[in-house]
Coordinates of C-alpha atoms in Angstrom, one line a residue:
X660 CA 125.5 -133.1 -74.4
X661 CA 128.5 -133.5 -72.1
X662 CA 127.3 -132.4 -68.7
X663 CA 129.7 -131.7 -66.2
X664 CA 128.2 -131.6 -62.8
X665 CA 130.3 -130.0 -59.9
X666 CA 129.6 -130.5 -56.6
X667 CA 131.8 -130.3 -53.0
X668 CA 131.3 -130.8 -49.4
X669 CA 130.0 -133.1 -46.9
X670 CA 127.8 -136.3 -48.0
X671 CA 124.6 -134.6 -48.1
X672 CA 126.3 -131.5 -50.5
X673 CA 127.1 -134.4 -53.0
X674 CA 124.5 -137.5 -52.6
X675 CA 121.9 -135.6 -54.2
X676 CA 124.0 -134.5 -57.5
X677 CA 124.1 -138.6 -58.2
X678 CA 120.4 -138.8 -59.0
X679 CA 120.2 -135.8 -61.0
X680 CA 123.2 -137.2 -63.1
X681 CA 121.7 -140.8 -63.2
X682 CA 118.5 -138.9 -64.4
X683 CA 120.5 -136.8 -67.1
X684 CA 122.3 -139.8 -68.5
X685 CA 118.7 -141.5 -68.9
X686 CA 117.8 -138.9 -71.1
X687 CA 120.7 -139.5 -73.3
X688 CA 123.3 -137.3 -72.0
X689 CA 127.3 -137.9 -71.0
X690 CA 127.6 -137.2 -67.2
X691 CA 130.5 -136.7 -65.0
X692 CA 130.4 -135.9 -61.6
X693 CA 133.0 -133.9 -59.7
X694 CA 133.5 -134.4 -56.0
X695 CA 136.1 -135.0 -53.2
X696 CA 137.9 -138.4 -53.9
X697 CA 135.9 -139.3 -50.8
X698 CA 132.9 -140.0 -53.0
X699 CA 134.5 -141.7 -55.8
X700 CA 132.3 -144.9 -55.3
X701 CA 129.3 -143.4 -54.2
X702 CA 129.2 -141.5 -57.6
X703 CA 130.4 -145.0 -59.2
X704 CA 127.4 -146.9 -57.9
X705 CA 125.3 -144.3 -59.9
X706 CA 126.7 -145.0 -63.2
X707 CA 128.4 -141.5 -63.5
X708 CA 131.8 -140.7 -64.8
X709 CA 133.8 -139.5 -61.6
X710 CA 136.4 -136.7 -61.6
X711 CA 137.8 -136.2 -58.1
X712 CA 138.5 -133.1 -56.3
X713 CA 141.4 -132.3 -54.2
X714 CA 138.9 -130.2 -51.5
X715 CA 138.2 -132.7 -47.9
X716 CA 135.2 -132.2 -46.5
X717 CA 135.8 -134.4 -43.3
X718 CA 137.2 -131.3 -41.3
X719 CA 133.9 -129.3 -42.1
X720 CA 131.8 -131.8 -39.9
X721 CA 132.8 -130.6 -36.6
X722 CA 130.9 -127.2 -34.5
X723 CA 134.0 -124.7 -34.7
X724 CA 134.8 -124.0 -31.1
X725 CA 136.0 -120.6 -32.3
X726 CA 132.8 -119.3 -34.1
X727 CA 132.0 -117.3 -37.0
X728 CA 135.9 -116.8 -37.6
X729 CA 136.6 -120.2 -37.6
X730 CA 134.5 -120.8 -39.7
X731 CA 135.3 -118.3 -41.9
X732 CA 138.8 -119.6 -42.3
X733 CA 137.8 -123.6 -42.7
X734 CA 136.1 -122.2 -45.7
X735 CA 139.1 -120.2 -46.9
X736 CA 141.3 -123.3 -46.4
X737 CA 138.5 -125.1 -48.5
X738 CA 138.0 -123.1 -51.5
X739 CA 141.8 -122.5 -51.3
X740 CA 142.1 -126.5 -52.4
X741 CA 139.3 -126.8 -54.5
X742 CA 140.3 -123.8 -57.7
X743 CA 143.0 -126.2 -59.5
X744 CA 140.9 -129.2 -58.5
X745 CA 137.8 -127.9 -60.7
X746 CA 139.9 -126.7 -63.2
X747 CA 141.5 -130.4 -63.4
X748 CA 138.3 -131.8 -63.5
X749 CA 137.4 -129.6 -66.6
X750 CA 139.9 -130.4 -68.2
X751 CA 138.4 -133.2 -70.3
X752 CA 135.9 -130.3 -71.5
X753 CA 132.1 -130.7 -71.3
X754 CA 129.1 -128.7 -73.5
X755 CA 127.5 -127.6 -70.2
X756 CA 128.8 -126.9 -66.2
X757 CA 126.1 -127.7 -64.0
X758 CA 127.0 -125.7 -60.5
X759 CA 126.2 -126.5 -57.1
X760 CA 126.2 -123.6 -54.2
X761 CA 129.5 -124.2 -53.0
X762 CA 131.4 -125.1 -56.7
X763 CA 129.4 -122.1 -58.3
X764 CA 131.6 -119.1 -57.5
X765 CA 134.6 -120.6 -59.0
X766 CA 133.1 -122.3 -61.8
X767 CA 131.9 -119.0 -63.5
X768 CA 135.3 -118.5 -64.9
X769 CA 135.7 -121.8 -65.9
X770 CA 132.9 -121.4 -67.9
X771 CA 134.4 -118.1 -69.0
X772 CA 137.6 -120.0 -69.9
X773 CA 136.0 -123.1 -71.5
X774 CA 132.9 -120.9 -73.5
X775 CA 130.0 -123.4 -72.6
X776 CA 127.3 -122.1 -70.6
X777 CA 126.3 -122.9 -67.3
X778 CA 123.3 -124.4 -64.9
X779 CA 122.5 -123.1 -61.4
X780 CA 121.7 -126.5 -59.5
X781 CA 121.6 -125.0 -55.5
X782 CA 120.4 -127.2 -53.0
X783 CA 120.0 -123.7 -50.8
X784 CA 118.2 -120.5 -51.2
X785 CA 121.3 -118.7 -51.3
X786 CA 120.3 -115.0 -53.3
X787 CA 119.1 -112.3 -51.1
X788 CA 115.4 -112.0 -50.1
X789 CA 113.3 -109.9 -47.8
X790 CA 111.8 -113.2 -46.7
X791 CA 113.9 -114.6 -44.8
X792 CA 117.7 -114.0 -43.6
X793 CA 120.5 -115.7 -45.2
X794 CA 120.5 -119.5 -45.0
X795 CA 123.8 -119.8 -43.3
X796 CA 124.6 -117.8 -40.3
X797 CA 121.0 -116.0 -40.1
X798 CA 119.0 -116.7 -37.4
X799 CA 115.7 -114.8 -36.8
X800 CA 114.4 -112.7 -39.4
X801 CA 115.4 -108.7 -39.2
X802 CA 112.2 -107.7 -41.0
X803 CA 112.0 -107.2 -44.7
X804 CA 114.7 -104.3 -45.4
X805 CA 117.3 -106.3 -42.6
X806 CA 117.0 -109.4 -44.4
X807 CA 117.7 -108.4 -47.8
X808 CA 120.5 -106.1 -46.3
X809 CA 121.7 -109.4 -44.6
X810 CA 121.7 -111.7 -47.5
X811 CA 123.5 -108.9 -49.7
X812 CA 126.3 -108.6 -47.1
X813 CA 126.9 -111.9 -46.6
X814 CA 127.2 -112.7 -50.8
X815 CA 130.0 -109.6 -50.3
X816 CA 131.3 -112.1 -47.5
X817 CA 131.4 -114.8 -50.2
X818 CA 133.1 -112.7 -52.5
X819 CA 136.0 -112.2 -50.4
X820 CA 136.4 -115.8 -49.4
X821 CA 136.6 -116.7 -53.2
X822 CA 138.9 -113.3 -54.4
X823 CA 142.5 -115.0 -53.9
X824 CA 141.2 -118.8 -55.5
X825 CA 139.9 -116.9 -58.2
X826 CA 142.1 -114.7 -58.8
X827 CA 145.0 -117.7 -58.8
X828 CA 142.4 -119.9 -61.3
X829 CA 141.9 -116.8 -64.0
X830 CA 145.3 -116.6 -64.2
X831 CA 145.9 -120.1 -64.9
X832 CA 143.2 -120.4 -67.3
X833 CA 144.8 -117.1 -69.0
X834 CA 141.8 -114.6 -68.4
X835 CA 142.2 -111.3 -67.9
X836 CA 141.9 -109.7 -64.1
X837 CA 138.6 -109.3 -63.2
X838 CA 137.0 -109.4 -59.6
X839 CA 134.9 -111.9 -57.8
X840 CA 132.1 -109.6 -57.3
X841 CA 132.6 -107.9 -61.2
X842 CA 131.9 -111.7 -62.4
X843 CA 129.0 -112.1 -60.3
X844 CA 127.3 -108.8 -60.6
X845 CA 127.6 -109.7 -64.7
X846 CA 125.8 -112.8 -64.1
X847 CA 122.9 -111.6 -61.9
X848 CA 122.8 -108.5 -65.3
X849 CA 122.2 -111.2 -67.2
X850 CA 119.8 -113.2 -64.8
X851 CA 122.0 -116.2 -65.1
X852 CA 119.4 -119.3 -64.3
X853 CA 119.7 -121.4 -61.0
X854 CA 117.3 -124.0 -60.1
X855 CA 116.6 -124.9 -56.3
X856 CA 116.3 -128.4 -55.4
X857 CA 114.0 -128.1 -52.9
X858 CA 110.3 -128.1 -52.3
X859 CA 108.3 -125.2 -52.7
X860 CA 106.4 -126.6 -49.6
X861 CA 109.3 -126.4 -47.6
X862 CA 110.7 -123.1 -49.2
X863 CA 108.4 -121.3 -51.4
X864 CA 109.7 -119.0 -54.0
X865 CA 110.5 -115.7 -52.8
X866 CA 108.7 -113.0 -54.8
X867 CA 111.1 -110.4 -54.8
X868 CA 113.7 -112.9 -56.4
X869 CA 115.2 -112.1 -59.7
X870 CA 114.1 -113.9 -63.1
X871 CA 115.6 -116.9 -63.4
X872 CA 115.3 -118.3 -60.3
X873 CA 112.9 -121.1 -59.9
X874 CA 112.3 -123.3 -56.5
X875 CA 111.6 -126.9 -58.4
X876 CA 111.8 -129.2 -56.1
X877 CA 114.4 -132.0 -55.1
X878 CA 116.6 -134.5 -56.7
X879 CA 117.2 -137.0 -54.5
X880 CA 120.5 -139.7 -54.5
X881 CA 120.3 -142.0 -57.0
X882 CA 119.0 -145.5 -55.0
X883 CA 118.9 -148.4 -57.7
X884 CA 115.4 -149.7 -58.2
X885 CA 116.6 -153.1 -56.7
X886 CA 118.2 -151.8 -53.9
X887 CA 117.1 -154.5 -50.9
X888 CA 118.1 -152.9 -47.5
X889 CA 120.5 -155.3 -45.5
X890 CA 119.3 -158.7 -44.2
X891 CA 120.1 -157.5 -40.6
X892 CA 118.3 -154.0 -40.6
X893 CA 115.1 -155.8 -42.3
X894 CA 115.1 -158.5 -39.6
X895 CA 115.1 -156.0 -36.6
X896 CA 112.7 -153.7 -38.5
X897 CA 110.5 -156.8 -38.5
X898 CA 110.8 -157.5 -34.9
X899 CA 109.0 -155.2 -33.4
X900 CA 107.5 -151.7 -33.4
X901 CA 108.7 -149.2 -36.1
X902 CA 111.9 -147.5 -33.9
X903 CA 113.6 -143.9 -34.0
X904 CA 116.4 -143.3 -36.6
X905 CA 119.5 -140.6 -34.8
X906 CA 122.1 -139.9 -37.0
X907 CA 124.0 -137.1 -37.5
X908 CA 125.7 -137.7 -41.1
X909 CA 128.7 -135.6 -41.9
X910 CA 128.7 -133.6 -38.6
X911 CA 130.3 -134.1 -35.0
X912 CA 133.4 -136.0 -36.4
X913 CA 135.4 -137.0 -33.2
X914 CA 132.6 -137.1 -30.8
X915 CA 131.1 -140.8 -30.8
X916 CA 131.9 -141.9 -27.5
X917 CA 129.6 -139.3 -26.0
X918 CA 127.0 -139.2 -28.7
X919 CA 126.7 -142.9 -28.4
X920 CA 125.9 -142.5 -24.4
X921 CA 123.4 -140.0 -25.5
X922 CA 121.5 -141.8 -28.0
X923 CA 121.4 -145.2 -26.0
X924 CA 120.4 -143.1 -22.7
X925 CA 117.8 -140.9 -24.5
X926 CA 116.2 -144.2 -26.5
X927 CA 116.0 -145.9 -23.0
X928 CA 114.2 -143.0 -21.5
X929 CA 111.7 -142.6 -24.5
X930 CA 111.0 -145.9 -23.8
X931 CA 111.5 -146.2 -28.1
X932 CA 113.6 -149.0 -30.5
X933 CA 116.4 -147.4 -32.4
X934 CA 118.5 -147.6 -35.7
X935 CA 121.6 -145.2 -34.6
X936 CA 123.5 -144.2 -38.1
X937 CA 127.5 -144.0 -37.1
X938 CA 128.2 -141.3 -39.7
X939 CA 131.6 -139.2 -39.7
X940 CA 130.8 -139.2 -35.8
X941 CA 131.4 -143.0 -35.4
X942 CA 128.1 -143.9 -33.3
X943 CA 127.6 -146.8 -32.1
X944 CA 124.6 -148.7 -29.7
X945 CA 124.3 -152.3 -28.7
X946 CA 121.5 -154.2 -27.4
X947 CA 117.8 -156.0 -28.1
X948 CA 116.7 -152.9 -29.0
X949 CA 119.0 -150.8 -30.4
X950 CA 120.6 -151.4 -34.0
X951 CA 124.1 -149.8 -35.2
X952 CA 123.7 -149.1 -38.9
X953 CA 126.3 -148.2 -42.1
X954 CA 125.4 -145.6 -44.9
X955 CA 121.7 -147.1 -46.2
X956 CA 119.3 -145.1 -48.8
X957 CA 117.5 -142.8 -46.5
X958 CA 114.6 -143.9 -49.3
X959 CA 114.5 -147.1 -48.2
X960 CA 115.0 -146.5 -44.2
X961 CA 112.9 -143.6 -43.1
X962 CA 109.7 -144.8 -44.2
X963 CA 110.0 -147.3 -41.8
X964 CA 110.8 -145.2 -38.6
X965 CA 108.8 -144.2 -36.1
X966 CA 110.5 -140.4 -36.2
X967 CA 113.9 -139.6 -37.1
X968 CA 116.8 -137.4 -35.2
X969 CA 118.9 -135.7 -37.3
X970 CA 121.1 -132.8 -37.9
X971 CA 118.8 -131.1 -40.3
X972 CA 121.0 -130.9 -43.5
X973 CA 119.1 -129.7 -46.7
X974 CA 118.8 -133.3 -48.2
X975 CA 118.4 -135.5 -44.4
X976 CA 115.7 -133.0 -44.1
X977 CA 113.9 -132.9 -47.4
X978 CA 114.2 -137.2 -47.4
X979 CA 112.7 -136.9 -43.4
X980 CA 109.7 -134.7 -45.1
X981 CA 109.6 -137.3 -47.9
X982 CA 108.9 -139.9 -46.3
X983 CA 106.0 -138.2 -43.9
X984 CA 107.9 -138.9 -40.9
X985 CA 108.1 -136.6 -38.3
X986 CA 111.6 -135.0 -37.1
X987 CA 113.8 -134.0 -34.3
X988 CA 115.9 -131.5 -35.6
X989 CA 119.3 -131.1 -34.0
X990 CA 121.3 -128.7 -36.2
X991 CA 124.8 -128.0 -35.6
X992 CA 126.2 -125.4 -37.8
X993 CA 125.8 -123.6 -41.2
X994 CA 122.4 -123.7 -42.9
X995 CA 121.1 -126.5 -40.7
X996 CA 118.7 -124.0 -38.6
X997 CA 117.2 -122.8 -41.0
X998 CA 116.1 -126.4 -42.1
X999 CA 115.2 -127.2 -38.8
X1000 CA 113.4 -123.8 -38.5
X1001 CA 111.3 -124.8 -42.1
X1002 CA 110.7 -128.2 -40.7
X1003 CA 109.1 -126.8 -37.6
X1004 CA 107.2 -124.2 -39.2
X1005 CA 105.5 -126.8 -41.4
X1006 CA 104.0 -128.3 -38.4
X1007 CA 106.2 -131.6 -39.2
X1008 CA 108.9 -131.4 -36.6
X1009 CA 109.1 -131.0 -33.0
X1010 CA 111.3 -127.7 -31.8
X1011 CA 114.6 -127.9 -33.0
X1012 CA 117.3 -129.0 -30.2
X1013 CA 120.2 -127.1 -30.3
X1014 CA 123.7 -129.6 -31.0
X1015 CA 125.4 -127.5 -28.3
X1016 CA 122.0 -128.2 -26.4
X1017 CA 121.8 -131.9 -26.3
X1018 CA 121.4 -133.6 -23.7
X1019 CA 119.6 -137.4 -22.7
X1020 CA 116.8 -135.8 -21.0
X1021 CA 116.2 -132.9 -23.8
X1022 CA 116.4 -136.0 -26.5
X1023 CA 114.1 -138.3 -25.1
X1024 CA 111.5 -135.3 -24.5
X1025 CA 111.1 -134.7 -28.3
X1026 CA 111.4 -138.1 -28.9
X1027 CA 108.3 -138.7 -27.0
X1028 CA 107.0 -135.6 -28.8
X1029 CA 107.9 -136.5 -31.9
X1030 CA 106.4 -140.1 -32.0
X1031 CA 103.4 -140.0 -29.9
X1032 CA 101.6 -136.2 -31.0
X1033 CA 99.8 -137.4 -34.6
X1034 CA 99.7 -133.9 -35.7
X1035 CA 103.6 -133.8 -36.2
X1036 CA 103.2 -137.2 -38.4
X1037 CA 99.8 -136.2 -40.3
X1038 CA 101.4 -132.5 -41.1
X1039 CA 104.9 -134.7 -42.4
X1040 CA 102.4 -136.7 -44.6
X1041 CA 100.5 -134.3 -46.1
X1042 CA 104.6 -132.7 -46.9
X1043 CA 105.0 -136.1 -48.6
X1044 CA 102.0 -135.6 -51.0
X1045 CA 103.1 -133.0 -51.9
X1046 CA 106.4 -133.4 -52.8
X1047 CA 105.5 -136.8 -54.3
X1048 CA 103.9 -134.5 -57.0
X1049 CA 107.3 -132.8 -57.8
X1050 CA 110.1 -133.7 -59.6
X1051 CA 113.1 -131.6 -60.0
X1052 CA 115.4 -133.5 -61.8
X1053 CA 112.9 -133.7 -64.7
X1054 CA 112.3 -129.8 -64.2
X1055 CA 116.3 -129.7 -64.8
X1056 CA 116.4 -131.8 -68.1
X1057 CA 114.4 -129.5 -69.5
X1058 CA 116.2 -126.9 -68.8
X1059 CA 119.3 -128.4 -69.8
X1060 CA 117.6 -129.4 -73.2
X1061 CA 116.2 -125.6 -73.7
X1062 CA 120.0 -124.6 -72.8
X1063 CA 120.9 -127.7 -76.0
X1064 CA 118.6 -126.0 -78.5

């Protein structure tokens, strides 16, 4: 078949969708990927066919100083760019649209337009539940009835973000009107299939979920099986004790010059070696024991630390878990504490620190925490079994070859 995969938003949103694709073109089918130009040669490197989008993530990295209506209109601005962009991208045609969270809303009625049927690939619980509250923007649970109430509101609240980019996009693909929550509401009728790349250790299945949503575990970024990390990073790895990854990927853009006195300040007081990631943030740390590191596989890197601070992003969590580290979750905005929340709960992470909470001396305490209480690591290893027993990208070829039949 040929698969269309779209996918938009920060690193972590998209890295993921490159080893699902790899895995789908090993099973003999023709992949693109659609993404923010951004990623054009991270989605190279995989072997997939790359169709950009117009959409920039790199303004959705920072905490809005405004708050939930900030937020609110940096998505608005966002889907506003990204409509013609995933119709362009479509426009070589494909058998099958594979949808992320974030590409999903629109690319219903591109589906409608184009008559091919479409995947649910969500790297979020995003569907009401009496579980839990919604992923982004909930906090602690409201009991059963509030959460479901919660999560149904806030899919309204998605509705309206997407009602003036879909409107524009049905009219450009010549559809007739038809509302944002009319073409949803069809979909869930018709229990429309979306599989969650997470782990059911992490997340399990809800149980008053609809049929045709399945938790399956991840699909992790395609890392070639030769991949050697840099001669530099292996040589301080080698040098002394395992040290303490912090990096905070796609978030805090513009604030390096104080995270960087944080992270050198709080690794001196743990009394720890550490590989500082710059990200979007531009990080840096100099010394003996302090290394200053690029983009690497988290793969290849975490299994080597000793713990690992990060900002608690679906995949940077899941790859943490993976590798049966143990985290310091710092999330900063969106559905980051709720992942640092999971993390915590499964015994494999110390108490998340809030981003607008960090300070040296709050760092270097779960630091401490982190590396020296062998609970945290033996609860992240017995994670790691688990999930090595998963594998959702194979769950998703077979869907997609059920879907071919």
């Amino acid at each position: 078949m040929r698969i269309l995969v779209m996918a938009a938003g920060s690193h972590g949103d998209v890295a993921p969708y490159t080893g699902l694709g790899a895995h789908l073109r090993g099973a003999g089918h023709e992949v693109a990927l659609a993404a923010p130009e951004t990623f054009r040669g991270l989605v190279a490197g995989s072997g997939l066919d790359f169709r950009p989008l117009p959409a920039d993530p790199r303004g959705a990295g920072t905490e809005p100083t405004g708050g939930r209506s900030e937020l609110l209109a940096r998505a608005a601005a966002f889907i506003g760019q990204l409509g013609d962009g995933l119709a362009d991208a479509a426009a070589p045609g494909a058998d099958l649209l594979l949808l992320g969270t974030t590409t999903a809303p629109l690319g219903w009625h591109l589906a409608e337009a184009m008559d091919v049927p479409t995947l649910g690939v969500y790297l979020q619980p995003m569907l009401p539940t009496r579980e839990f509250p919604p992923v982004v923007g909930g906090g602690r649970s409201l009991g059963s009835w509030g959460n479901r109430a919660a999560g149904a509101l806030g899919q309204r609240v998605v509705d309206r973000l997407h009602t003036e980019a879909a409107r524009r996009l049905r009219s450009r693909l010549g559809l007739p009107a038809l509302s944002q929550t009319a073409r949803r509401r069809a979909l869930e009728r018709a229990d429309w299939p979306v599989l969650h790349g997470f782990s059911p250790s992490l997340v399990p299945r809800p149980a008053d979920w609809r049929p045709g949503l399945r938790v399956v575990g991840n699909w992790w970024p395609h890392v070639a099986d030769d991949h050697c990390l840099p001669a530099e990073v292996e040589g301080f790895l080698r040098a002394g004790p395992p040290p303490v990854f912090i990096g905070f990927g796609s978030m805090a853009a513009g604030q390096g010059e104080r995270l960087s006195a944080l992270a050198l300040e709080a690794l001196g007081r743990a009394g720890v070696r550490g590989v500082v990631q710059a990200g979007w943030a531009g990080i840096a740390g100099e010394g003996d024991d302090v290394l200053t590191i690029g983009e690497l596989p988290h793969a290849r890197l975490f299994p080597r630390m000793a713990a690992v601070v990060h900002h608690a992003g679906a995949g940077t969590a899941a790859a943490t878990l993976r590798a049966g580290v143990p985290s310091v979750p710092v999330p900063v905005m969106a559905d980051q504490p709720f992942w640092a929340g999971r993390l915590t709960r499964a015994g494999a992470a110390t108490a998340p620190v809030r981003f607008a909470d960090l300070t040296a001396a709050r760092l270097a305490v779960a630091i401490r925490q982190a590396v020296e209480e062998q609970r945290l690591r033996e609860r992240a290893q017995e994670a790691a079994r688990a999930m090595a027993k998963e594998d959702g990208a194979a769950r998703v070829a077979e869907a997609v070859a059920a879907m071919g039949r």
